[in-house]
Coordinates of C-alpha atoms and ligand atoms in Angstrom, one line a residue:
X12 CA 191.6 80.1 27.7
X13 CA 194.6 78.0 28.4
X14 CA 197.7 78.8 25.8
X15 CA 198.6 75.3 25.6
X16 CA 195.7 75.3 22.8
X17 CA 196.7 74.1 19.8
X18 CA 195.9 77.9 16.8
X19 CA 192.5 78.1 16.0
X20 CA 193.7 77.5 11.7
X21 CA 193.7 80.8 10.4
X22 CA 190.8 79.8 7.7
X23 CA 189.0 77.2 9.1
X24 CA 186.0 79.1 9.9
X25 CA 184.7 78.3 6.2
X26 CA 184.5 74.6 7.1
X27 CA 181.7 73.3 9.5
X28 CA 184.0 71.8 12.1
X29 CA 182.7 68.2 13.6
X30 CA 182.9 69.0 17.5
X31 CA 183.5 65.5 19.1
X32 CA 185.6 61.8 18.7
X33 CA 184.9 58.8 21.3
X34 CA 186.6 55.8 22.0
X35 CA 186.5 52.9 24.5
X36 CA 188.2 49.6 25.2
X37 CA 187.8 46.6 27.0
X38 CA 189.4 43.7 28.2
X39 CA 192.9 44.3 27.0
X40 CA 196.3 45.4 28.8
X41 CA 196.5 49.0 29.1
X42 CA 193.5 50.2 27.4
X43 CA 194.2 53.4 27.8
X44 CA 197.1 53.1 25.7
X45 CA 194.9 52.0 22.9
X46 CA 192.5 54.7 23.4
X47 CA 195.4 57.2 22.8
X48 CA 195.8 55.9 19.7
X49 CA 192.5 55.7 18.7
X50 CA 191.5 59.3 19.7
X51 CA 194.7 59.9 17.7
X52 CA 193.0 58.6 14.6
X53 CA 190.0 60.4 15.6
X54 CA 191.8 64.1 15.6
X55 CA 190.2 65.1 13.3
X56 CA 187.0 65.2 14.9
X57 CA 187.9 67.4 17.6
X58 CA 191.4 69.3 18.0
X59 CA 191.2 71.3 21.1
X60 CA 191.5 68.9 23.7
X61 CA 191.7 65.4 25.0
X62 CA 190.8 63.1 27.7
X63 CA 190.8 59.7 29.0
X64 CA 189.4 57.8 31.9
X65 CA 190.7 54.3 32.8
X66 CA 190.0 51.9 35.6
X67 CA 192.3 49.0 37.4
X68 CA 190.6 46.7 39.8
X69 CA 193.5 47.5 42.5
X70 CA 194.4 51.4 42.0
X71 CA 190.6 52.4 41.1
X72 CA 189.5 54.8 38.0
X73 CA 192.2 57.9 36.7
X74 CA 191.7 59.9 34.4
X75 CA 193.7 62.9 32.2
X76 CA 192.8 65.7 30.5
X77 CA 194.5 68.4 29.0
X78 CA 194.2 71.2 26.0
X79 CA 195.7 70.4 22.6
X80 CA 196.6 67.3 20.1
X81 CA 196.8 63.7 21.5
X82 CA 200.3 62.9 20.3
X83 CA 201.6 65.9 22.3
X84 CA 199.5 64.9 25.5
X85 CA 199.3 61.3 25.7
X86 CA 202.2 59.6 23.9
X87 CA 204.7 60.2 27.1
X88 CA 205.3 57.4 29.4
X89 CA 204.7 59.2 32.4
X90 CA 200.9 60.3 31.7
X91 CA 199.9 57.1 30.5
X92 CA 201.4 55.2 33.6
X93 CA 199.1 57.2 35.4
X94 CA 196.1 55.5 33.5
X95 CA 196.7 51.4 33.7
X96 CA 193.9 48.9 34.0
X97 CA 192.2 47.0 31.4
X98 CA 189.4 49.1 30.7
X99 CA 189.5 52.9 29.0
X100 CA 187.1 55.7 27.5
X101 CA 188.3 58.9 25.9
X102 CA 187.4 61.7 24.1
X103 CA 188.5 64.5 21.7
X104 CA 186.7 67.8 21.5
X105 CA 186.5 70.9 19.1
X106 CA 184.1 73.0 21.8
X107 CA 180.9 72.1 22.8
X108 CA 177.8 73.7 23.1
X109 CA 177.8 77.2 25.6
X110 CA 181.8 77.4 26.1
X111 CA 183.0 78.4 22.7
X112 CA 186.2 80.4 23.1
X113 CA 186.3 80.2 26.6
X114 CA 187.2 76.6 27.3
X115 CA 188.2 76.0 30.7
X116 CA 189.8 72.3 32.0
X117 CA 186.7 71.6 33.7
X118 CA 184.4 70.8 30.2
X119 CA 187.3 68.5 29.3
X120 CA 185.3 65.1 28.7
X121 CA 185.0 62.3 29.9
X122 CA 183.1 63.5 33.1
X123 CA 183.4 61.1 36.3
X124 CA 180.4 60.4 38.8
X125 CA 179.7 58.6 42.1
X126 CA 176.8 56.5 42.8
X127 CA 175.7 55.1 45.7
X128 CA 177.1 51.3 43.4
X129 CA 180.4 52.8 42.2
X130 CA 181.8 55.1 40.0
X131 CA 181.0 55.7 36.3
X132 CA 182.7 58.1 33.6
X133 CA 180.9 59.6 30.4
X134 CA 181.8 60.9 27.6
X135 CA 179.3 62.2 24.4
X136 CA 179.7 63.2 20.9
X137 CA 176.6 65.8 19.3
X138 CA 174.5 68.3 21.2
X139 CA 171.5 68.1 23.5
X140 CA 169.6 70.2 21.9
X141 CA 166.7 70.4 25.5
X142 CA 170.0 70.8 27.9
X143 CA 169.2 74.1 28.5
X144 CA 166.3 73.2 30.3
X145 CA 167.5 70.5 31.7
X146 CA 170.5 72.3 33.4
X147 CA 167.7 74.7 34.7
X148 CA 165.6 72.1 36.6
X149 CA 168.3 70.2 37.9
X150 CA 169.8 73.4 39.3
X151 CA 166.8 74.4 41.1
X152 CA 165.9 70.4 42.3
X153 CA 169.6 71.0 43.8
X154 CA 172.2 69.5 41.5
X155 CA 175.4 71.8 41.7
X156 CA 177.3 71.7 37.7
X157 CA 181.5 72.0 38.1
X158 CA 181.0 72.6 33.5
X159 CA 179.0 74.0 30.8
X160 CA 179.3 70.7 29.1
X161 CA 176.1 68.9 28.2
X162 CA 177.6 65.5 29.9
X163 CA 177.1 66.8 32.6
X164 CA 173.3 66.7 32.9
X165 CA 173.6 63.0 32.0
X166 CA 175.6 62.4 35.1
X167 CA 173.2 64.6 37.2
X168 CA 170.1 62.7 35.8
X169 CA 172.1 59.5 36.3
X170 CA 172.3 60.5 40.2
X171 CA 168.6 61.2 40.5
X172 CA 167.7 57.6 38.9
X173 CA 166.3 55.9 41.2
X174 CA 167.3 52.4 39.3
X175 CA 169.3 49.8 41.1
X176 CA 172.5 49.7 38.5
X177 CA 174.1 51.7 36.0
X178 CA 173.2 51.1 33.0
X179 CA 169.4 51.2 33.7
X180 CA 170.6 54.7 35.1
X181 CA 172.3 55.7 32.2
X182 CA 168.9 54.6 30.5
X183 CA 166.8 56.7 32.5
X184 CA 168.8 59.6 32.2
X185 CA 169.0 59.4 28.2
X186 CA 165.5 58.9 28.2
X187 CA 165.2 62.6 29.6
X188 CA 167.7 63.7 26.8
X189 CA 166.6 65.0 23.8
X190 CA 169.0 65.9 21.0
X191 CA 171.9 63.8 18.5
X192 CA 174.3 61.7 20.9
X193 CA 176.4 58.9 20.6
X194 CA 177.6 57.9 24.3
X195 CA 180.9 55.9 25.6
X196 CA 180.8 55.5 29.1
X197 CA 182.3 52.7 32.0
X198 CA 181.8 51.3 35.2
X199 CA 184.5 49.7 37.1
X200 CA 183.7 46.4 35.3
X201 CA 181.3 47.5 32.1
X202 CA 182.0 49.6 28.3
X203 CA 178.9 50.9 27.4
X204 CA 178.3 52.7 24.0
X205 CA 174.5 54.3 23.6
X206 CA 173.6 55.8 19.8
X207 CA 170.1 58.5 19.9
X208 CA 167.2 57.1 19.2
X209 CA 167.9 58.6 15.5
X210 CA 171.6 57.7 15.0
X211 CA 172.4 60.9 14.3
X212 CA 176.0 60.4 15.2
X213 CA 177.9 57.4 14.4
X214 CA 179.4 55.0 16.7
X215 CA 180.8 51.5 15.8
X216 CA 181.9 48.2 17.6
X217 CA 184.8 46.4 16.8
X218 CA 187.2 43.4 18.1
X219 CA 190.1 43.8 19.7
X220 CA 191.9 40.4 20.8
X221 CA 189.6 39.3 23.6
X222 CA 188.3 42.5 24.3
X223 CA 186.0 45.2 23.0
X224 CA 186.2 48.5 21.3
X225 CA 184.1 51.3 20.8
X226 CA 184.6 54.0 18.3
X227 CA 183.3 57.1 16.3
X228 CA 184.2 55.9 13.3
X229 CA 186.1 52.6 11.7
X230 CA 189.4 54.2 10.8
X231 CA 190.6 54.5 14.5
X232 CA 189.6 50.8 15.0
X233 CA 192.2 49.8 12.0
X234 CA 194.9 51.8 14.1
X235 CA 194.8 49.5 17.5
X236 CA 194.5 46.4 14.9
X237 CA 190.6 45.7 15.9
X238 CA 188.3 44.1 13.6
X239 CA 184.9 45.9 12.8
X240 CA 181.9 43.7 13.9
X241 CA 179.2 46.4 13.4
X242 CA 178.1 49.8 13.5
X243 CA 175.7 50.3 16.6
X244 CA 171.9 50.4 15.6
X245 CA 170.0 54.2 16.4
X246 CA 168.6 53.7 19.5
X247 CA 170.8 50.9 20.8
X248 CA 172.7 50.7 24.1
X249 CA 175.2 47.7 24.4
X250 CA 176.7 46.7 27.9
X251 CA 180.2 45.1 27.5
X252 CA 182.3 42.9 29.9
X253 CA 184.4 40.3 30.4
X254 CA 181.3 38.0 32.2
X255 CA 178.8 38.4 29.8
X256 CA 180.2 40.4 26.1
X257 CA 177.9 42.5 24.5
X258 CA 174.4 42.8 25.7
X259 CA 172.4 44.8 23.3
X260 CA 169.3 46.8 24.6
X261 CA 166.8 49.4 22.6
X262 CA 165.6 51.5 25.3
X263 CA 164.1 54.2 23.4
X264 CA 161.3 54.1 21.3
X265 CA 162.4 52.7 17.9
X266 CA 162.1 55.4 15.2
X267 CA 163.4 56.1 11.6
X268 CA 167.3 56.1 11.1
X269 CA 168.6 60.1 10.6
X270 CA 172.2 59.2 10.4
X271 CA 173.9 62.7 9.8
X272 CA 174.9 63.2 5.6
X273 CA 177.7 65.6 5.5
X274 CA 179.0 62.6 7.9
X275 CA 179.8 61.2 4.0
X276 CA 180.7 64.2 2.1
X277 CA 183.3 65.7 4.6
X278 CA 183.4 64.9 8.7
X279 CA 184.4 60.9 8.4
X280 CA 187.6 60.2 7.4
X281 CA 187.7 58.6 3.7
X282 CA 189.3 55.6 5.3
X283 CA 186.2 54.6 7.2
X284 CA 183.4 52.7 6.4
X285 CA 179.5 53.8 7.0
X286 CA 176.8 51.7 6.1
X287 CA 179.2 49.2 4.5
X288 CA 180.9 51.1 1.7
X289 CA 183.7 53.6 2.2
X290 CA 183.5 56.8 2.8
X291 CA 186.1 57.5 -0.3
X292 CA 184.0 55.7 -2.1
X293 CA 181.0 57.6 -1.7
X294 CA 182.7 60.6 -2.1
X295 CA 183.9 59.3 -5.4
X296 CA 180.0 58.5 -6.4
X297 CA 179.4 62.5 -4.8
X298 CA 181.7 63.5 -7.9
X299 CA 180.7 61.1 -10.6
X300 CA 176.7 62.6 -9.7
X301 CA 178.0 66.1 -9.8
X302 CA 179.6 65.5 -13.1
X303 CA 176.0 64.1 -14.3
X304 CA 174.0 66.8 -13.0
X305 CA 176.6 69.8 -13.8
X306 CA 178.9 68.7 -16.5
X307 CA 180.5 71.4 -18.2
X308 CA 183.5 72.2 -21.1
X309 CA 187.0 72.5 -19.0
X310 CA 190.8 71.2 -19.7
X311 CA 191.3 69.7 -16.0
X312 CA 189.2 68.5 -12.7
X313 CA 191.5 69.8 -9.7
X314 CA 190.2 69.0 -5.7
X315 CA 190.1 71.8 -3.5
X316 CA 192.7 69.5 -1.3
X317 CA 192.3 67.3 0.9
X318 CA 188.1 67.0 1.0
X319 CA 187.4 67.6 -2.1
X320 CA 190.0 64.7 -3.7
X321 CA 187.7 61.9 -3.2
X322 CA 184.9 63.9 -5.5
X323 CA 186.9 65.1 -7.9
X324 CA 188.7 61.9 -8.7
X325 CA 184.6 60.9 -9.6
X326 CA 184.0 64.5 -11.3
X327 CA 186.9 63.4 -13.6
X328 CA 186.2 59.7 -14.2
X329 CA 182.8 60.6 -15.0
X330 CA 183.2 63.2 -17.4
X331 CA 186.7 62.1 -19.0
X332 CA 188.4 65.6 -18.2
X333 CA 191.6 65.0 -16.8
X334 CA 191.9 65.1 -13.1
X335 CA 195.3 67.0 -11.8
X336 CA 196.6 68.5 -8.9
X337 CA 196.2 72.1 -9.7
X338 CA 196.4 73.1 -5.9
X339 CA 199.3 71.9 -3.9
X340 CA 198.8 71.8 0.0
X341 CA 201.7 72.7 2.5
X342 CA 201.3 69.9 4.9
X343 CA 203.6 71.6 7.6
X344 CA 201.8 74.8 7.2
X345 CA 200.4 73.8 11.0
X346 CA 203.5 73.1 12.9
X347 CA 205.5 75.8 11.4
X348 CA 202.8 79.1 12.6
X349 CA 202.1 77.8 15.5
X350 CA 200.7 81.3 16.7
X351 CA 200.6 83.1 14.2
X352 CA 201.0 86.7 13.7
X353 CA 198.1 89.1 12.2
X354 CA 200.2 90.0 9.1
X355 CA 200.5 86.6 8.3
X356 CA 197.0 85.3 9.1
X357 CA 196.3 88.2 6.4
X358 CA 197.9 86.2 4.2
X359 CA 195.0 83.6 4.3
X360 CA 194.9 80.4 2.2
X361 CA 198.1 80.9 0.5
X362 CA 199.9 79.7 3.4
X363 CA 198.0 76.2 3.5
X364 CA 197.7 76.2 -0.7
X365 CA 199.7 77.4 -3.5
X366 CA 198.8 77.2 -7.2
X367 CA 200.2 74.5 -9.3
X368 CA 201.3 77.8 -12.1
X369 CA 202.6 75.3 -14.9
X370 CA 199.6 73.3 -15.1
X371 CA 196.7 76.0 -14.5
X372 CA 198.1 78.5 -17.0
X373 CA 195.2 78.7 -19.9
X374 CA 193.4 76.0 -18.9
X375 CA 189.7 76.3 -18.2
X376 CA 189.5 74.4 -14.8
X377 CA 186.5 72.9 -12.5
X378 CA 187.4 73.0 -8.9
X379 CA 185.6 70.4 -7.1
X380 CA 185.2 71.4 -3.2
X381 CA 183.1 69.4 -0.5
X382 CA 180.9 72.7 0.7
X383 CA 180.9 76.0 0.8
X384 CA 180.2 77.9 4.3
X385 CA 180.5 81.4 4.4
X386 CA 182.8 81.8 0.7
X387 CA 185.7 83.2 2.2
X388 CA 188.4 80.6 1.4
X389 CA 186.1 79.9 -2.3
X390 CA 186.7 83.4 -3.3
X391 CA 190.6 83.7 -2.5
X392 CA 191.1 79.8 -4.3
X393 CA 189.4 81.4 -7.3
X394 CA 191.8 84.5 -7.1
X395 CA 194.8 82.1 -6.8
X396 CA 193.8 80.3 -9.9
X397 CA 192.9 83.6 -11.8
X398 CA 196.3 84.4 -10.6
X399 CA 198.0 81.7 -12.1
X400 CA 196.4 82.3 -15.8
X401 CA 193.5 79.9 -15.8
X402 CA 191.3 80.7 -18.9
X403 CA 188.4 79.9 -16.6
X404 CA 187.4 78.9 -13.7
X405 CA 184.2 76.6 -12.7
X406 CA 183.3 75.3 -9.0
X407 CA 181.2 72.1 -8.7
X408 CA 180.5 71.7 -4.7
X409 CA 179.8 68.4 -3.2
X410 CA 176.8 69.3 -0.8
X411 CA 173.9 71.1 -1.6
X412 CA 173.6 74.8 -0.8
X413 CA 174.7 74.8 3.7
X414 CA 171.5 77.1 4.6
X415 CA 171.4 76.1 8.0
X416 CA 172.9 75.7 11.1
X417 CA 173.4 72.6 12.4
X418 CA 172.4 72.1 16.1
X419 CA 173.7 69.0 16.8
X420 CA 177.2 68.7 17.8
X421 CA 178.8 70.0 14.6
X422 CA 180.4 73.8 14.6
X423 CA 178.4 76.3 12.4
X424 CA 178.3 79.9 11.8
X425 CA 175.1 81.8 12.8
X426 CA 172.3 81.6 9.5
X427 CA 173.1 85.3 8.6
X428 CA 176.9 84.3 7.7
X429 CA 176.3 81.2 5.5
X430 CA 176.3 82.4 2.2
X431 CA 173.3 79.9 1.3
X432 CA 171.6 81.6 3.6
X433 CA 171.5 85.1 2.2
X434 CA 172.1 84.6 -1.1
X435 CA 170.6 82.0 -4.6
X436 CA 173.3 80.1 -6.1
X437 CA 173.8 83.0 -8.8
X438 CA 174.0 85.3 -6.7
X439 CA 176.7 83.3 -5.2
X440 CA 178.4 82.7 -8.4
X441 CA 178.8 86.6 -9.3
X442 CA 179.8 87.2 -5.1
X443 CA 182.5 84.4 -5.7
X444 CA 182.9 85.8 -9.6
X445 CA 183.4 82.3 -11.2
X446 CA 182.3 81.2 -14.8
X447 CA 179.8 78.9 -13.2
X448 CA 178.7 77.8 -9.6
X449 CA 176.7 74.6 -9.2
X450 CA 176.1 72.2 -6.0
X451 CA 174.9 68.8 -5.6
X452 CA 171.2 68.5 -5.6
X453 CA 169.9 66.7 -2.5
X454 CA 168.4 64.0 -4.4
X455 CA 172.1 63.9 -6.1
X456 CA 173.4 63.4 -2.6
X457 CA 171.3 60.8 -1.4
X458 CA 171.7 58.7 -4.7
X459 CA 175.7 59.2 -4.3
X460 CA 175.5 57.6 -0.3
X461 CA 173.3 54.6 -1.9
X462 CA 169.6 55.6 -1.8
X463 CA 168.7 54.7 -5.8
X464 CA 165.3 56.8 -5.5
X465 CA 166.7 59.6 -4.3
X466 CA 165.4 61.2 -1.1
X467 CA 162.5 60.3 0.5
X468 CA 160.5 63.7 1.4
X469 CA 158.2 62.8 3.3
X470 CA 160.0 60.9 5.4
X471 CA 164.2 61.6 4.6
X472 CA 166.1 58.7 5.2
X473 CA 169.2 61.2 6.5
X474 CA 169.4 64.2 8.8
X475 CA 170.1 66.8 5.9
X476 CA 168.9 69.5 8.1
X477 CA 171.7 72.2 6.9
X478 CA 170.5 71.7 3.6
X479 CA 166.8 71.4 3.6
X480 CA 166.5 73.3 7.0
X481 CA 164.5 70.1 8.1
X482 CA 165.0 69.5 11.6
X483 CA 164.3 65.9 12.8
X484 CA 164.9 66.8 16.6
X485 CA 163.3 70.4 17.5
X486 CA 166.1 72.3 18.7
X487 CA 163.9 73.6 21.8
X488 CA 167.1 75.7 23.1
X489 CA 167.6 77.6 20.3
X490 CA 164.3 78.5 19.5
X491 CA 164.0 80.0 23.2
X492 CA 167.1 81.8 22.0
X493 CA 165.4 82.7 19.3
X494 CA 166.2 80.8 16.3
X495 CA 163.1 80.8 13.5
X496 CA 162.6 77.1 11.9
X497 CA 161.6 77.0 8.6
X498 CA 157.8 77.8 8.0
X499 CA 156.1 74.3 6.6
X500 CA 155.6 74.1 2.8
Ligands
LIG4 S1 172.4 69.4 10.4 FE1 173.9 68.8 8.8 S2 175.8 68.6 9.9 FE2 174.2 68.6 11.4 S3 173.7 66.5 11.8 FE3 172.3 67.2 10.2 S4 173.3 66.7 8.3 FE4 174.8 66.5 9.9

């Protein structure tokens, strides 16, 4: 592994981690400096590394991509003079699929082909959950793989299409792919953007002067000053150029929407917008359900900061106890260990949060916090509040119980480490050793992101999968693997 890495953060493996952020452009003078930005907005989606592919009509496509944070890889003049041209992908990535901790260059995305009618680059957010397979029959039907990334058996099936143009390649191939993918990809002349037949994964289209703009979510759209015309439909494929704009096409068989939920209650950034409310305001209706399903006799609502803000703010407003910053984040905490050593790693949350003393002392507080994974970081907040004198101390989560992995793009510990998993929710209240313990019921969560009734069981209106342990795509690689799915009820 390349030590230009940006630190794995010394307690982030009690958050599920979102493993991917894409973003294209089209149509405007240096694109590719507008897809630096947006990938910059998009950090938080992916932190390890970065790429981005351009193409110029007289020097041809060039692409970067290099290990750690955009703004320390593509902000200098010389990189991006190395990518003009008026049409861009790129791409920032936690670790995908089968190369966790051993990242090489190579799985970088976006990945390049050559066809036969001219180059194309690809670049995918989520998880192909049959790609195992897949690798395995190309392989033996002669394709040679240069990564471990899933993108890769796109651009392979792309090769063995026999269809006359790209985008009806990029069709066929997807139609071989099973799994939760959103897709930006280019030609020399054509931004594409492709959402699963589900919509797991989001995936928007906005308006950028002239040209076009592709984007995980809405808040990296805001950055390059684009307008947001619409979130792309599950299933859809759009074909954008200069000739013709956008050319919608539903090449998959339509099927219910399964946008991802914890999308809402912690990967999205609250600046953007899904489904046409903000994702701070949901967050805000998370809390103000909580507060009706769990309230409870305290002095002060405090957010397990920064996630949890958004919820508490509705925890508080909902049941009139006072919201205050109990927990105070370091925000350089980041920069200032950049490698840092085991004694201080031992030191654990108290180098990203310290204890607001004055306020907590006496007070019986309700920590609001967006999930909890495996309980490590829980357990050492509570003793950080006990610490500081707090009479009490009650945790009210955003998400239902995580019992689950999830298998489609998003970073989760095996089943046997989520504390869901092995243990009921008292059980998890005497392991953390708070006065009280209680998540969001699913039917909680679904009337917080809009849906009145609550959620549909027979036919969810969300993937929820981590939750309910209801897959909507089978993940066929695990289970050769050996995962167990859920037995039917
Ligand atoms: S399993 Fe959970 S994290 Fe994964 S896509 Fe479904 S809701 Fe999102």
């Amino acid at each position: 592994m390349s030590n230009l890495m940006p630190p794995a953060h010394p307690f982030d493996d009690d958050k599920l981690k979102e493993e991917c952020g894409i973003f294209g452009v089209l149509g405007t003078k240096e694109a590719a400096n507008f897809v630096a930005l947006g990938l910059h907005a998009l950090q938080h989606r992916g932190q390890e590394a970065g790429g981005i592919v351009s193409h110029d009509p007289e020097m041809g496509f060039n692409s970067a991509r290099r290990f750690g944070y955009v703004r320390d890889n593509f902000t200098s003049q010389k990189v991006m003079e190395t990518l003009p041209g008026p049409l861009a992908i790129g791409h920032v990535r936690y670790s995908t699929a089968g190369s966790k901790g051993q990242t090489a260059i190579r799985d970088v995305q976006p990945f390049f082909g050559e066809f036969a009618m001219g180059g194309a680059a690809i670049a995918h957010n989520g998880n192909i959950t049959n790609a195992n397979a897949l690798r395995r029959e190309l392989i033996e039907r002669g394709s040679i793989f240069q990564s471990s990334s899933d993108s890769e058996c796109i651009i392979h099936l792309m090769a063995r299409s026999l269809q006359r143009n790209i985008p009806e390649r990029m069709e066929d191939a997807l139609r071989r792919v099973e799994g939760a993918f959103s897709v930006v990809a280019m030609t020399r002349t054509k931004l594409i953007g492709v959402r699963d037949p589900l919509g797991v994964r989001p995936l928007v289209l906005g308006k950028v002067g002239d040209g076009w703009a592709l984007s995980s979510e809405t808040c990296a759209l805001d950055i390059i000053g684009a307008e947001f015309v619409r979130e792309i439909e599950p299933g859809e494929m759009v074909v954008i150029s200069e000739k013709y704009g956008v050319q919608s096409h539903f090449p998959f068989r339509r099927q219910p929407s399964k946008f991802c939920i914890f999308e809402h209650v912690y990967f999205s950034r609250p600046d953007s917008i899904l489904g046409g409310r903000s994702v701070y305001e949901t967050r805000e209706n998370i809390g103000r359900e909580l507060a009706k399903e769990s309230p409870v006799e305290a002095d002060l609502v405090c957010p397990v900061p920064d996630s949890g803000t958004p919820a508490a703010i509705g925890f508080s407003l909902e049941s009139g106890i006072p919201y205050a910053m109990g927990i105070i984040r370091n925000q350089y905490m980041g920069r200032t260990f950049i490698e840092p050593t085991e004694s201080i790693r031992n030191m654990g949350v108290r180098l990203k949060l310290n204890v607001n003393r004055a306020l907590i002392k006496g007070k019986r507080v309700i920590l609001v916090d967006d999930s909890v994974v495996r309980g490590t970081t829980s357990r050492k907040i509570k003793e950080m509040i006990l610490d500081a004198g707090a009479a009490e101390v009650h945790f009210r989560i955003a998400s239902p119980p995580t019992a689950w992995p999830c298998f489609y793009g998003v970073d989760t510990p095996d089943r046997d480490k989520l504390l869901a998993a092995t243990m009921s929710e008292e059980e998890m209240r005497d392991h953390l050793g708070v006065d009280s313990l209680k998540f969001i019921s699913l039917d909680g969560l679904y009337r917080a992101v809009g849906e009145a009734k609550g959620r549909d069981k027979a036919c969810p209106q969300y993937c929820d999968a981590c939750f309910s342990g209801e897959y909507p795509v089978i993940p066929a690689d695990k289970i050769d693997d050996g995962f167990v799915m859920k037995a039917a009820e």
